[in-house]
């Protein structure tokens, strides 16, 4: 990826984190929204325009440049040892999930029974584990890619299978905004990857909406957890009834 495209990607990420749309940025710059969209789509903007966007974002070009350089070092996954360290301490796991959702230090302390000292200590641990880069005033930068995932058979997913899955599915999924669907069928092997891509986009949309709604007052938000999965699988009771392919007519 070119440096220019990396800079554009960083600017887009900063706009999302700040809750700014192309329309709101256009108003700040005194431009038409279509001009801003075209500028980002083509990746063509003079340094003077970048400086103006930095002013709106309350940052500077040096900070953007550092983020561009750091982007190449973002993690796609952690090592088994790092994941084991995360699940060994419930409050560390809680803080890890919170920072992955871009919660602020203040939000974590106000929402959970974690003291400021405990939260600072966990953020320091997450920094040492390479999950975040801890900054002054307990601010941080996430060091994980958008495609980051816990290891399928790693310590964190094992923890969730043992302690979380049962609790999650014990609900009736009949509340406002809730849904549970089970769809079974046979599709071509080549189409499975396409469905996975669609599901990943749904997950990304959910994550981006979470970021966009961070500034909403608490009474206008509710916590939701989205779990998406797809695997080649047949319910155990059905597997027991299936004929041996070798003797099927």
GROMACS .gro file of C-alpha atoms in nm:
model
  249
    1UNK     CA    1   0.000   0.000   0.000
    2UNK     CA    2   0.135   0.344  -0.090
    3UNK     CA    3   0.217   0.605   0.174
    4UNK     CA    4  -0.051   0.833   0.028
    5UNK     CA    5  -0.319   0.565   0.061
    6UNK     CA    6  -0.200   0.488   0.414
    7UNK     CA    7  -0.238   0.857   0.501
    8UNK     CA    8  -0.591   0.859   0.357
    9UNK     CA    9  -0.679   0.550   0.560
   10UNK     CA   10  -0.547   0.712   0.878
   11UNK     CA   11  -0.750   1.027   0.809
   12UNK     CA   12  -1.065   0.817   0.753
   13UNK     CA   13  -1.004   0.632   1.080
   14UNK     CA   14  -0.954   0.960   1.267
   15UNK     CA   15  -1.275   1.102   1.121
   16UNK     CA   16  -1.470   0.794   1.234
   17UNK     CA   17  -1.315   0.807   1.580
   18UNK     CA   18  -1.414   1.173   1.607
   19UNK     CA   19  -1.767   1.099   1.485
   20UNK     CA   20  -1.724   1.325   1.181
   21UNK     CA   21  -1.894   1.247   0.850
   22UNK     CA   22  -1.785   1.374   0.510
   23UNK     CA   23  -2.076   1.618   0.528
   24UNK     CA   24  -1.965   1.764   0.862
   25UNK     CA   25  -1.604   1.784   0.745
   26UNK     CA   26  -1.717   1.961   0.429
   27UNK     CA   27  -1.894   2.224   0.640
   28UNK     CA   28  -1.582   2.279   0.849
   29UNK     CA   29  -1.368   2.318   0.535
   30UNK     CA   30  -1.621   2.530   0.347
   31UNK     CA   31  -1.644   2.274   0.065
   32UNK     CA   32  -1.920   2.074  -0.100
   33UNK     CA   33  -1.968   1.725   0.039
   34UNK     CA   34  -1.914   1.581  -0.310
   35UNK     CA   35  -1.574   1.752  -0.326
   36UNK     CA   36  -1.467   1.595   0.004
   37UNK     CA   37  -1.586   1.250  -0.107
   38UNK     CA   38  -1.398   1.283  -0.435
   39UNK     CA   39  -1.086   1.403  -0.255
   40UNK     CA   40  -1.079   1.097  -0.030
   41UNK     CA   41  -1.179   0.855  -0.308
   42UNK     CA   42  -0.898   0.970  -0.539
   43UNK     CA   43  -0.648   1.029  -0.260
   44UNK     CA   44  -0.560   1.366  -0.407
   45UNK     CA   45  -0.521   1.650  -0.156
   46UNK     CA   46  -0.244   1.909  -0.112
   47UNK     CA   47  -0.059   1.934   0.219
   48UNK     CA   48  -0.243   2.258   0.290
   49UNK     CA   49  -0.572   2.064   0.278
   50UNK     CA   50  -0.428   1.796   0.505
   51UNK     CA   51  -0.333   2.070   0.751
   52UNK     CA   52  -0.692   2.202   0.742
   53UNK     CA   53  -0.829   1.854   0.814
   54UNK     CA   54  -0.579   1.821   1.100
   55UNK     CA   55  -0.713   2.146   1.243
   56UNK     CA   56  -1.067   2.006   1.237
   57UNK     CA   57  -0.946   1.684   1.401
   58UNK     CA   58  -0.743   1.881   1.658
   59UNK     CA   59  -0.426   1.696   1.566
   60UNK     CA   60  -0.117   1.772   1.355
   61UNK     CA   61   0.065   1.628   1.056
   62UNK     CA   62   0.344   1.485   1.272
   63UNK     CA   63   0.091   1.274   1.461
   64UNK     CA   64  -0.065   1.151   1.135
   65UNK     CA   65   0.277   1.061   0.998
   66UNK     CA   66   0.355   0.861   1.310
   67UNK     CA   67   0.027   0.672   1.273
   68UNK     CA   68   0.106   0.595   0.910
   69UNK     CA   69   0.442   0.454   1.017
   70UNK     CA   70   0.288   0.257   1.302
   71UNK     CA   71   0.010   0.112   1.086
   72UNK     CA   72   0.250  -0.139   0.937
   73UNK     CA   73   0.313  -0.284   1.284
   74UNK     CA   74  -0.050  -0.348   1.378
   75UNK     CA   75  -0.124  -0.695   1.507
   76UNK     CA   76  -0.357  -0.941   1.334
   77UNK     CA   77  -0.349  -1.174   1.636
   78UNK     CA   78  -0.169  -1.231   1.965
   79UNK     CA   79   0.057  -1.517   2.060
   80UNK     CA   80  -0.088  -1.796   2.277
   81UNK     CA   81   0.125  -1.666   2.565
   82UNK     CA   82  -0.017  -1.314   2.528
   83UNK     CA   83  -0.374  -1.445   2.518
   84UNK     CA   84  -0.306  -1.660   2.826
   85UNK     CA   85  -0.189  -1.348   3.011
   86UNK     CA   86  -0.509  -1.165   2.913
   87UNK     CA   87  -0.749  -1.434   3.041
   88UNK     CA   88  -0.549  -1.495   3.358
   89UNK     CA   89  -0.689  -1.172   3.507
   90UNK     CA   90  -1.065  -1.102   3.466
   91UNK     CA   91  -1.013  -0.726   3.500
   92UNK     CA   92  -0.738  -0.735   3.237
   93UNK     CA   93  -0.970  -0.924   3.001
   94UNK     CA   94  -1.244  -0.669   3.072
   95UNK     CA   95  -1.011  -0.378   2.992
   96UNK     CA   96  -0.888  -0.556   2.678
   97UNK     CA   97  -1.244  -0.595   2.548
   98UNK     CA   98  -1.319  -0.232   2.637
   99UNK     CA   99  -1.018  -0.088   2.453
  100UNK     CA  100  -1.098  -0.305   2.152
  101UNK     CA  101  -1.435  -0.126   2.157
  102UNK     CA  102  -1.251   0.210   2.185
  103UNK     CA  103  -1.383   0.290   2.531
  104UNK     CA  104  -1.214   0.576   2.712
  105UNK     CA  105  -1.046   0.539   3.050
  106UNK     CA  106  -1.329   0.739   3.206
  107UNK     CA  107  -1.597   0.516   3.052
  108UNK     CA  108  -1.435   0.199   3.185
  109UNK     CA  109  -1.404   0.333   3.541
  110UNK     CA  110  -1.756   0.480   3.541
  111UNK     CA  111  -1.918   0.162   3.408
  112UNK     CA  112  -1.738  -0.118   3.593
  113UNK     CA  113  -1.612  -0.185   3.944
  114UNK     CA  114  -1.255  -0.101   3.849
  115UNK     CA  115  -1.072   0.172   4.041
  116UNK     CA  116  -0.864   0.428   3.857
  117UNK     CA  117  -0.545   0.270   3.989
  118UNK     CA  118  -0.660  -0.077   3.877
  119UNK     CA  119  -0.752   0.052   3.533
  120UNK     CA  120  -0.418   0.231   3.490
  121UNK     CA  121  -0.235  -0.089   3.590
  122UNK     CA  122  -0.431  -0.291   3.332
  123UNK     CA  123  -0.368  -0.036   3.058
  124UNK     CA  124   0.003  -0.058   3.135
  125UNK     CA  125  -0.020  -0.438   3.099
  126UNK     CA  126  -0.205  -0.404   2.768
  127UNK     CA  127   0.069  -0.170   2.650
  128UNK     CA  128   0.336  -0.425   2.742
  129UNK     CA  129   0.139  -0.695   2.560
  130UNK     CA  130   0.137  -0.482   2.245
  131UNK     CA  131  -0.241  -0.441   2.236
  132UNK     CA  132  -0.231  -0.065   2.288
  133UNK     CA  133   0.018   0.219   2.299
  134UNK     CA  134  -0.050   0.400   2.626
  135UNK     CA  135  -0.029   0.779   2.604
  136UNK     CA  136  -0.040   1.065   2.858
  137UNK     CA  137  -0.365   1.127   3.049
  138UNK     CA  138  -0.455   0.756   3.013
  139UNK     CA  139  -0.527   0.790   2.644
  140UNK     CA  140  -0.419   0.512   2.412
  141UNK     CA  141  -0.390   0.399   2.053
  142UNK     CA  142  -0.510   0.051   1.959
  143UNK     CA  143  -0.238  -0.161   1.799
  144UNK     CA  144  -0.475  -0.415   1.642
  145UNK     CA  145  -0.586  -0.433   1.281
  146UNK     CA  146  -0.952  -0.414   1.181
  147UNK     CA  147  -0.929  -0.783   1.093
  148UNK     CA  148  -0.788  -0.880   1.434
  149UNK     CA  149  -0.932  -1.198   1.577
  150UNK     CA  150  -0.863  -1.414   1.878
  151UNK     CA  151  -0.698  -1.746   1.794
  152UNK     CA  152  -0.974  -1.998   1.713
  153UNK     CA  153  -0.825  -2.256   1.954
  154UNK     CA  154  -0.640  -2.010   2.175
  155UNK     CA  155  -0.682  -1.931   2.545
  156UNK     CA  156  -0.933  -1.647   2.494
  157UNK     CA  157  -1.175  -1.843   2.274
  158UNK     CA  158  -1.141  -2.142   2.508
  159UNK     CA  159  -1.236  -1.913   2.796
  160UNK     CA  160  -1.541  -1.788   2.605
  161UNK     CA  161  -1.650  -2.140   2.512
  162UNK     CA  162  -1.632  -2.253   2.875
  163UNK     CA  163  -1.772  -1.947   3.051
  164UNK     CA  164  -1.952  -1.720   2.807
  165UNK     CA  165  -2.129  -1.920   2.534
  166UNK     CA  166  -2.373  -2.088   2.772
  167UNK     CA  167  -2.459  -1.759   2.939
  168UNK     CA  168  -2.509  -1.588   2.603
  169UNK     CA  169  -2.744  -1.851   2.463
  170UNK     CA  170  -2.941  -1.887   2.786
  171UNK     CA  171  -3.141  -1.577   2.691
  172UNK     CA  172  -3.467  -1.584   2.500
  173UNK     CA  173  -3.350  -1.346   2.225
  174UNK     CA  174  -3.698  -1.197   2.235
  175UNK     CA  175  -3.618  -0.849   2.363
  176UNK     CA  176  -3.614  -0.525   2.165
  177UNK     CA  177  -3.349  -0.540   1.895
  178UNK     CA  178  -3.270  -0.907   1.964
  179UNK     CA  179  -3.274  -1.197   1.721
  180UNK     CA  180  -3.157  -1.557   1.701
  181UNK     CA  181  -3.160  -1.750   1.374
  182UNK     CA  182  -3.040  -2.095   1.279
  183UNK     CA  183  -3.016  -2.158   0.906
  184UNK     CA  184  -2.899  -2.492   0.773
  185UNK     CA  185  -2.838  -2.581   0.413
  186UNK     CA  186  -2.594  -2.710   0.155
  187UNK     CA  187  -2.410  -2.467  -0.072
  188UNK     CA  188  -2.124  -2.484  -0.316
  189UNK     CA  189  -1.779  -2.490  -0.157
  190UNK     CA  190  -1.670  -2.179  -0.346
  191UNK     CA  191  -1.964  -1.977  -0.210
  192UNK     CA  192  -1.871  -2.032   0.154
  193UNK     CA  193  -1.590  -1.775   0.130
  194UNK     CA  194  -1.830  -1.519  -0.018
  195UNK     CA  195  -2.073  -1.562   0.269
  196UNK     CA  196  -1.784  -1.523   0.515
  197UNK     CA  197  -1.692  -1.192   0.353
  198UNK     CA  198  -2.051  -1.069   0.385
  199UNK     CA  199  -2.062  -1.170   0.751
  200UNK     CA  200  -1.733  -0.991   0.814
  201UNK     CA  201  -1.878  -0.675   0.661
  202UNK     CA  202  -2.178  -0.700   0.896
  203UNK     CA  203  -1.938  -0.728   1.190
  204UNK     CA  204  -1.740  -0.426   1.066
  205UNK     CA  205  -2.061  -0.225   1.021
  206UNK     CA  206  -2.159  -0.309   1.379
  207UNK     CA  207  -1.816  -0.203   1.510
  208UNK     CA  208  -1.821   0.122   1.312
  209UNK     CA  209  -2.170   0.205   1.437
  210UNK     CA  210  -2.047   0.148   1.791
  211UNK     CA  211  -1.776   0.408   1.734
  212UNK     CA  212  -2.014   0.652   1.569
  213UNK     CA  213  -2.260   0.627   1.861
  214UNK     CA  214  -2.002   0.675   2.137
  215UNK     CA  215  -2.104   1.037   2.183
  216UNK     CA  216  -2.472   0.958   2.235
  217UNK     CA  217  -2.600   1.008   2.591
  218UNK     CA  218  -2.617   0.683   2.793
  219UNK     CA  219  -2.999   0.677   2.797
  220UNK     CA  220  -3.001   0.651   2.417
  221UNK     CA  221  -2.772   0.345   2.405
  222UNK     CA  222  -2.796  -0.020   2.503
  223UNK     CA  223  -2.518  -0.281   2.510
  224UNK     CA  224  -2.550  -0.545   2.239
  225UNK     CA  225  -2.324  -0.838   2.158
  226UNK     CA  226  -2.311  -0.968   1.802
  227UNK     CA  227  -2.185  -1.323   1.747
  228UNK     CA  228  -2.139  -1.439   1.390
  229UNK     CA  229  -2.033  -1.789   1.299
  230UNK     CA  230  -2.039  -2.026   1.006
  231UNK     CA  231  -1.892  -2.374   0.985
  232UNK     CA  232  -1.936  -2.703   0.806
  233UNK     CA  233  -2.138  -2.878   1.075
  234UNK     CA  234  -2.436  -3.102   1.138
  235UNK     CA  235  -2.622  -3.126   1.468
  236UNK     CA  236  -2.500  -3.432   1.664
  237UNK     CA  237  -2.847  -3.587   1.682
  238UNK     CA  238  -2.870  -3.561   1.303
  239UNK     CA  239  -2.522  -3.703   1.251
  240UNK     CA  240  -2.626  -4.014   1.438
  241UNK     CA  241  -2.912  -4.065   1.191
  242UNK     CA  242  -2.710  -4.010   0.879
  243UNK     CA  243  -2.648  -4.304   0.651
  244UNK     CA  244  -2.293  -4.411   0.580
  245UNK     CA  245  -2.213  -4.248   0.239
  246UNK     CA  246  -2.054  -4.577   0.127
  247UNK     CA  247  -2.380  -4.769   0.157
  248UNK     CA  248  -2.627  -4.499   0.054
  249UNK     CA  249  -2.840  -4.587  -0.250
   0.00000   0.00000   0.00000
